[in-house]
Coordinates of C-alpha atoms in Angstrom, one line a residue:
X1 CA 0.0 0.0 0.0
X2 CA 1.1 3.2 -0.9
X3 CA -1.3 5.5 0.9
X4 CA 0.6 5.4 4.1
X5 CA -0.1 3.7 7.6
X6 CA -3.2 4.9 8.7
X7 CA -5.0 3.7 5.7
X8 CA -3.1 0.5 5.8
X9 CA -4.8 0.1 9.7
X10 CA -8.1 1.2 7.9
X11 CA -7.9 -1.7 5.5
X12 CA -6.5 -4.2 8.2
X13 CA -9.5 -3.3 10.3
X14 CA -12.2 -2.9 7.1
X15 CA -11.1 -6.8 6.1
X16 CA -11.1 -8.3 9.9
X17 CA -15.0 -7.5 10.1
X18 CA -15.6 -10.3 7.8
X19 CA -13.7 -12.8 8.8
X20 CA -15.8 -14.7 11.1
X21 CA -18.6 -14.7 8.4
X22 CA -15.9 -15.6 5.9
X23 CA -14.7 -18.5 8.3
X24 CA -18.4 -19.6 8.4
X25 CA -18.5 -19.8 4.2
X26 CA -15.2 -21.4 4.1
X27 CA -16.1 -23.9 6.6
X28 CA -19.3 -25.2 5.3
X29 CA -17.7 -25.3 2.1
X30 CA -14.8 -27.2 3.1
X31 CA -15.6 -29.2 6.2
X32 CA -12.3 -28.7 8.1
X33 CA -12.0 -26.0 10.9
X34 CA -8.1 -25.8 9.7
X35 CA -8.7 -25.4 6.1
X36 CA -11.5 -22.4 6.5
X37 CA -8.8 -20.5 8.5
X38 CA -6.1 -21.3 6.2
X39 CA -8.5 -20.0 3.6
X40 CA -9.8 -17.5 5.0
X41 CA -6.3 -15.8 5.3
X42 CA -5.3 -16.5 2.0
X43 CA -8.5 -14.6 1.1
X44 CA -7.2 -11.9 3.0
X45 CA -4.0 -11.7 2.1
X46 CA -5.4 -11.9 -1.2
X47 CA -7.3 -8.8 -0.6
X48 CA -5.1 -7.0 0.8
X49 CA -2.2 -7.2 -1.8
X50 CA -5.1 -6.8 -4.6
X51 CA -6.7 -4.2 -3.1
X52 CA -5.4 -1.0 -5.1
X53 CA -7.6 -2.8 -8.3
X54 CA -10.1 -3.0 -6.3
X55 CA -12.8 -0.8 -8.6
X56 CA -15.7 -0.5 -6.1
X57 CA -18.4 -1.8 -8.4
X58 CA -19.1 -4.2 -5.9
X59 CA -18.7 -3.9 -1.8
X60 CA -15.7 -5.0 -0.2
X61 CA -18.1 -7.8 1.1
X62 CA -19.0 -9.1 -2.0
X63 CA -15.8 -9.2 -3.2
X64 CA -14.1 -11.0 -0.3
X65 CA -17.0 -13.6 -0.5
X66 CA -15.6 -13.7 -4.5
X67 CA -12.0 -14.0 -3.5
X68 CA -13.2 -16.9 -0.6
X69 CA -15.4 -18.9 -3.2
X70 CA -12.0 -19.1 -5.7
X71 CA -10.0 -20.4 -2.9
X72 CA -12.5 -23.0 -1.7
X73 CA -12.5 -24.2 -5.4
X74 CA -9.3 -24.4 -5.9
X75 CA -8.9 -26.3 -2.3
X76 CA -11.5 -28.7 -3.5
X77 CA -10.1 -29.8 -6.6
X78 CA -8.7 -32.8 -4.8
X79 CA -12.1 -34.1 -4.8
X80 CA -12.3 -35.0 -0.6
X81 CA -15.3 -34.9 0.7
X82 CA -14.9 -35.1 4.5
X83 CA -17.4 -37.2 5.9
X84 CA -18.8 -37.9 9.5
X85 CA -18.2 -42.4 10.6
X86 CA -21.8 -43.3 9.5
X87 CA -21.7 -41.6 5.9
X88 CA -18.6 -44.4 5.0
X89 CA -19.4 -47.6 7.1
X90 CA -22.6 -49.4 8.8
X91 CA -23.0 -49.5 12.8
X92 CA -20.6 -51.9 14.4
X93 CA -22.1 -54.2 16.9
X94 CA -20.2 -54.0 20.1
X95 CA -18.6 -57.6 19.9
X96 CA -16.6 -56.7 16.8
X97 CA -16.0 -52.8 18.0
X98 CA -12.4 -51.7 17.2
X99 CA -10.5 -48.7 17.0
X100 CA -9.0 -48.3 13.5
X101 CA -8.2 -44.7 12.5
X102 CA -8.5 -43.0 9.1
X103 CA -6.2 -40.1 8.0
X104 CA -7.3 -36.3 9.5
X105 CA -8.6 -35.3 6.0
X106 CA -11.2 -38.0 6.0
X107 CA -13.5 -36.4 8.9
X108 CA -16.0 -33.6 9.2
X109 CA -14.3 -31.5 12.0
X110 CA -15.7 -29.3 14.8
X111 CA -15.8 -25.6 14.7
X112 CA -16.5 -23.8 17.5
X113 CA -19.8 -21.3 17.3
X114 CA -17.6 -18.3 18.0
X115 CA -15.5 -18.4 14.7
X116 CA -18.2 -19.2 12.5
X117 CA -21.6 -17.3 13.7
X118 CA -20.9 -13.4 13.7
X119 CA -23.2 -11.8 16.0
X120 CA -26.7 -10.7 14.8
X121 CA -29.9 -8.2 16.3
X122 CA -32.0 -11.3 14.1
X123 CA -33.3 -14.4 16.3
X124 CA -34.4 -16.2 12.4
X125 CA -31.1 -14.8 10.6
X126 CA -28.8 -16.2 13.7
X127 CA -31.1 -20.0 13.7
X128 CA -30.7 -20.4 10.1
X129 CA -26.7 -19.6 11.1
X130 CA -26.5 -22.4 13.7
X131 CA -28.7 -25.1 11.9
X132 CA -26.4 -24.4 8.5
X133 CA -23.1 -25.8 10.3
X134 CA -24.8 -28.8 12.3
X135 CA -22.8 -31.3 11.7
X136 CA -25.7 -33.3 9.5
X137 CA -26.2 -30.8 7.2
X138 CA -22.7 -29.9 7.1
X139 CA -21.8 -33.4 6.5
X140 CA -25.0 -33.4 3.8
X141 CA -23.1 -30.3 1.9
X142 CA -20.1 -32.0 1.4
X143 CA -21.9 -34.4 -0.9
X144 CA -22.4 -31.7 -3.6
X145 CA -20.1 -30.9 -5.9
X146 CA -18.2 -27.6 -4.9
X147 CA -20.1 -25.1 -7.1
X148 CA -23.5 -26.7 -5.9
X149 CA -22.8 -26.1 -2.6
X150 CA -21.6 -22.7 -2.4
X151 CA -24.7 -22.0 -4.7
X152 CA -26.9 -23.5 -2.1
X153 CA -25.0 -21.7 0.9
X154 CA -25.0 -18.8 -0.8
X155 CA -28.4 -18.7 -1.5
X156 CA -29.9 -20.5 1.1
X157 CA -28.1 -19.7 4.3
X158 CA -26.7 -16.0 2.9
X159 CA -29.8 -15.7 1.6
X160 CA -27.8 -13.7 -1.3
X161 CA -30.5 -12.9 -4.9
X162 CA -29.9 -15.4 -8.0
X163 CA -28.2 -12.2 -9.4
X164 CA -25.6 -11.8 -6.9
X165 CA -24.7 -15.3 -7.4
X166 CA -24.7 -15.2 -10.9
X167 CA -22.1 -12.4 -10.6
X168 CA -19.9 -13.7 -8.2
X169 CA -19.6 -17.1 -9.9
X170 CA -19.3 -15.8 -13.5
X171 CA -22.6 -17.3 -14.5
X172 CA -26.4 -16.9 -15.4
X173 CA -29.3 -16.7 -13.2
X174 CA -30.5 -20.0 -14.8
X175 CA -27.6 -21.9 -14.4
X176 CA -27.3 -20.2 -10.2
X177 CA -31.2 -21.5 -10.3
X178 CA -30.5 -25.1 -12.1
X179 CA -27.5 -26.0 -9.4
X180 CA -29.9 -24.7 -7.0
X181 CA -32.7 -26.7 -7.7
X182 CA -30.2 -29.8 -8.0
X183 CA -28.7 -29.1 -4.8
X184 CA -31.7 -29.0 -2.6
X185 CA -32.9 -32.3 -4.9
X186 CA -29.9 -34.1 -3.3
X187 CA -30.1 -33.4 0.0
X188 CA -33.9 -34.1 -0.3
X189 CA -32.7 -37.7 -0.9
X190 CA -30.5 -38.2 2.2
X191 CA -31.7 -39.9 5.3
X192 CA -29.5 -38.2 7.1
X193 CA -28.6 -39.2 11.0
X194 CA -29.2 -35.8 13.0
X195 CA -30.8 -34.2 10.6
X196 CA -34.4 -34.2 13.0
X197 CA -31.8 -32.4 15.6
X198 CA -34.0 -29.4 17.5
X199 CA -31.9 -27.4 19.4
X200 CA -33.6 -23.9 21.2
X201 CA -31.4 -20.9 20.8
X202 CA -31.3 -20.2 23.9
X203 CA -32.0 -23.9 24.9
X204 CA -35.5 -24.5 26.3
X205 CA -36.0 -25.5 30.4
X206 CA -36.1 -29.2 29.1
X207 CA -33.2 -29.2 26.5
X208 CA -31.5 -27.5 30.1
X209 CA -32.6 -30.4 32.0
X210 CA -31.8 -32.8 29.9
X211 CA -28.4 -31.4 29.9
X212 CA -27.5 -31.3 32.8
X213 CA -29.0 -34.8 33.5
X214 CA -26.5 -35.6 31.0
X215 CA -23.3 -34.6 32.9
X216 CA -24.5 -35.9 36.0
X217 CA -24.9 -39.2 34.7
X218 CA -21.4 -38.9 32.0
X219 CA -19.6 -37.9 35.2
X220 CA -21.2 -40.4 37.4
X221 CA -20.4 -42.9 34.9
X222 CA -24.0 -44.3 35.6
X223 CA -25.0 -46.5 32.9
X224 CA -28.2 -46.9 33.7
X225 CA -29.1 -43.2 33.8
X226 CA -27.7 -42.6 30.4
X227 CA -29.7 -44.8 28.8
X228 CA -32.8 -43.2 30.3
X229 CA -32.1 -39.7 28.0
X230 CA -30.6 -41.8 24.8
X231 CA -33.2 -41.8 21.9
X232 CA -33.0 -45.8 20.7
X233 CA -31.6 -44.8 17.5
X234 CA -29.5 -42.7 18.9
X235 CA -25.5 -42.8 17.4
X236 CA -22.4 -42.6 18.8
X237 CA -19.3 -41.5 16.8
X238 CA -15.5 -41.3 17.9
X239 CA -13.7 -39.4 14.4
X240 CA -10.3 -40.0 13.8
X241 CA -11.7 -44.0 14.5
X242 CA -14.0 -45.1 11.6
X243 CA -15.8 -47.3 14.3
X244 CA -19.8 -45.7 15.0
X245 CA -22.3 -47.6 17.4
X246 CA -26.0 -47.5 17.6
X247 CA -28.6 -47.8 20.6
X248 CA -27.9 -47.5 24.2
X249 CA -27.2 -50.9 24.6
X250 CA -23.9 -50.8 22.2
X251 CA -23.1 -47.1 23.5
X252 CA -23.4 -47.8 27.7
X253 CA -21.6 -51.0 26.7
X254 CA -18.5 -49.7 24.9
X255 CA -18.5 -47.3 27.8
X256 CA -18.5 -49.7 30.1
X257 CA -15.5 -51.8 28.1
X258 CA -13.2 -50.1 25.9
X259 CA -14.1 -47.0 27.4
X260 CA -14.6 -47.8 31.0
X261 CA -10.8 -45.3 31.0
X262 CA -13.6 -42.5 30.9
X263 CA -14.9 -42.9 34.1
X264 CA -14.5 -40.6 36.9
X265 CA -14.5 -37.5 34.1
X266 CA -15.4 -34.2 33.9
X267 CA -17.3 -32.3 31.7
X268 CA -17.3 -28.6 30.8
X269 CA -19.5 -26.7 28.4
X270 CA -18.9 -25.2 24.7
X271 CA -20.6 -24.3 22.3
X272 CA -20.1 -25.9 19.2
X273 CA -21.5 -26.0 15.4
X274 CA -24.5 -24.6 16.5
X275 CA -25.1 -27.8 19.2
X276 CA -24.6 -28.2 23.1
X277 CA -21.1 -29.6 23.2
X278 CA -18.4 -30.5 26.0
X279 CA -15.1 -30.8 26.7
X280 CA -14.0 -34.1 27.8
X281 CA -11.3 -34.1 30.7
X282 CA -10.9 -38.3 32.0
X283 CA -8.6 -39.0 34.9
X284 CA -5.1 -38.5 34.6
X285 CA -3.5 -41.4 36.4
X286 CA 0.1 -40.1 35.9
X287 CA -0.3 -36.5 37.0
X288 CA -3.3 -36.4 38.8
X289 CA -6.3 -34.0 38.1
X290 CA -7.7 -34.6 34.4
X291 CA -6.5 -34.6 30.8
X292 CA -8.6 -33.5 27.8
X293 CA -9.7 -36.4 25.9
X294 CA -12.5 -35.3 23.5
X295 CA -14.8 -32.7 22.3
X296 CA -18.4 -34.0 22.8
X297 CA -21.1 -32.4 20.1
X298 CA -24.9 -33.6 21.2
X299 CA -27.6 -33.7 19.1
X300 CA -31.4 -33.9 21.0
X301 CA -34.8 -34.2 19.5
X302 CA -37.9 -34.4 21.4
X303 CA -36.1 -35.1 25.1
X304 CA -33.3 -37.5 23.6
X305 CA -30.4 -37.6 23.1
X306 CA -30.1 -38.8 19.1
X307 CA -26.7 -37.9 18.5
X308 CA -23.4 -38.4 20.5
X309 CA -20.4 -37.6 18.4
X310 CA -16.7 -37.7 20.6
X311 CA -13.7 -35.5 18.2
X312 CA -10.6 -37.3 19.4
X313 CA -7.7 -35.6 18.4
X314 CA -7.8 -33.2 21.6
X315 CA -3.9 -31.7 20.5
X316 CA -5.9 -29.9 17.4
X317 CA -9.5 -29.2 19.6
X318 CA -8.7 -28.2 22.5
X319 CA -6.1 -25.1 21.4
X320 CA -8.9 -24.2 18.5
X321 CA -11.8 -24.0 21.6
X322 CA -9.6 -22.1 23.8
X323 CA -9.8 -25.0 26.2
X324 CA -7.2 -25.5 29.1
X325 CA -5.0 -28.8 28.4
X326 CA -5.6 -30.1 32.2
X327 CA -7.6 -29.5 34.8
X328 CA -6.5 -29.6 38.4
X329 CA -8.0 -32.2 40.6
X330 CA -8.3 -29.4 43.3
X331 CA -9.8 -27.0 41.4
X332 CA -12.4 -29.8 40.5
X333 CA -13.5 -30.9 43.8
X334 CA -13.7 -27.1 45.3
X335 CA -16.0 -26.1 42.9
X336 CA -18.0 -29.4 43.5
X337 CA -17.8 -28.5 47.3
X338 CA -19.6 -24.7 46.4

């Protein structure tokens, strides 16, 4: 930039307003928390370096979101489609459960609400927000081709016209209205688990309640009350392991066995692709106190819980959610004693 350092702040701050609505287009374009930041500062940077061309006959917005789409693309020429355990396998009964991990780029990853949902003064603009990055639909976009689904998320979640589209891709209204139309005609066709998930924003007294039933019965390790608030369909998923369970019986059981490590845990909230979500601390034998061991994401429809997905790889979640990596056993049982 040439026009000296207070207009180079000005731009700095002018493109930082976008990003977390930037981060929430890359994100359910690409279906990585890691690669909608990456892309998002490449878009950016982009910007930023570009920006003396930059004519004005669009806003700055528009043009960002034109600069974000060409890096997605360009990203998803590989052709991965990140996927959540049930989309590439059935349910494993319990007798055969084992733990055999796929590479990092395989899975649907968690994002936490913060970087993805910029605040808004509009309770139906800010539900459409959460419900487009639950991880069902999310998963459910990833099975378009790329300029299908940032057609439909543009459209559908942005709630941009045909015509801005049309622009920002390079394209008609009719062919913006054709991928459209095919777009919502695939995800029409998915059965998709968790996609009946209701979620209250804020959570209703009985979504509360069932909450906190929840942790008192996770950190009571009390089988038999978890499977009083588990819908009998309900599905329990443990990314980077390809292995997904079905039913309370399989779940409480694999808790129980394999898991039985995760008893005596703690639980503390976040909030999390536009779900109730936990972090996961289990005993630390070694040190004392806890260690993290997942990020929990719950999805609950009609006073169940129908959805109980566990993200693993706590090294990359627990830094992204601003999570401590251990919690003192101290600490623990003195706010227990308030």
């Amino acid at each position: 930039m040439s026009n000296g350092t207070a207009t180079t702040t000005d731009l700095d701050a002018t493109l930082e307003k976008h990003r977390v609505e930037l981060t929430g287009y890359c994100y359910r374009m690409l279906g990585s928390s890691f690669e909608a930041e990456d892309a998002v500062q490449d878009t950016l940077v982009r910007a930023w370096r570009s920006f003396d061309k930059f004519e004005g006959r669009s806003s700055i917005r528009s043009w960002l979101y034109r600069i974000a789409t060409n890096v997605c693309l360009d990203m998803l020429n590989a052709g991965n489609k990140r996927a959540r355990p049930m989309d590439l396998s059935e349910a494993t009964p319990l007798a055969r459960a084992a733990l055999s991990p796929r590479p990092d780029h395989t899975w649907l990853e968690p994002m936490p609400d913060a970087r993805v949902l910029p605040s808004t003064a509009d309770p139906a603009e800010a539900a459409v927000a959460k419900e487009s990055v639950r991880l069902a639909f999310m998963a459910a976009l990833q099975q378009l081709p790329p300029k299908q689904r940032a057609v439909l998320i543009l459209r559908e979640v942005l709630a941009w016209k045909a015509s801005e589209v049309a622009e920002l891709l390079g394209t008609s209204v009719a062919s913006v209205n054709s991928a459209l139309q095919r777009a919502r005609a695939t995800l029409a066709e998915r059965d998709d688990q968790g996609a009946g998930a209701v979620v209250s924003d804020p959570l209703d007294a009985e979504q509360q309640k069932l909450l906190e039933r929840y942790v008192a019965a996770f950190e009571g390790y009390d089988m038999t009350a978890l499977t009083a608030l588990l819908h009998e369909d309900a599905v329990m998923t443990m990314p980077p392991f390809d292995l997904w369970l079905r039913g309370p019986a399989d779940i409480t059981g694999f808790m129980t066995t394999l898991g039985s490590a995760c008893a005596g845990s703690r639980l503390r909230p976040v909030e999390v692709n536009g779900l109730p979500g936990f972090a996961h601390y289990k005993p630390d034998p070694e040190s004392g106190g806890f260690t993290p061991w997942a990020v929990q994401v719950l999805e609950i429809s009609d006073g169940r819980i129908t959805g109980f997905h566990c993200f693993l790889d706590t090294k990359r979640w627990f830094p992204l959610f601003g999570l401590p990596l251990h919690l003192e056993a101290e600490a623990d049982q003195v706010e227990e004693g308030v």
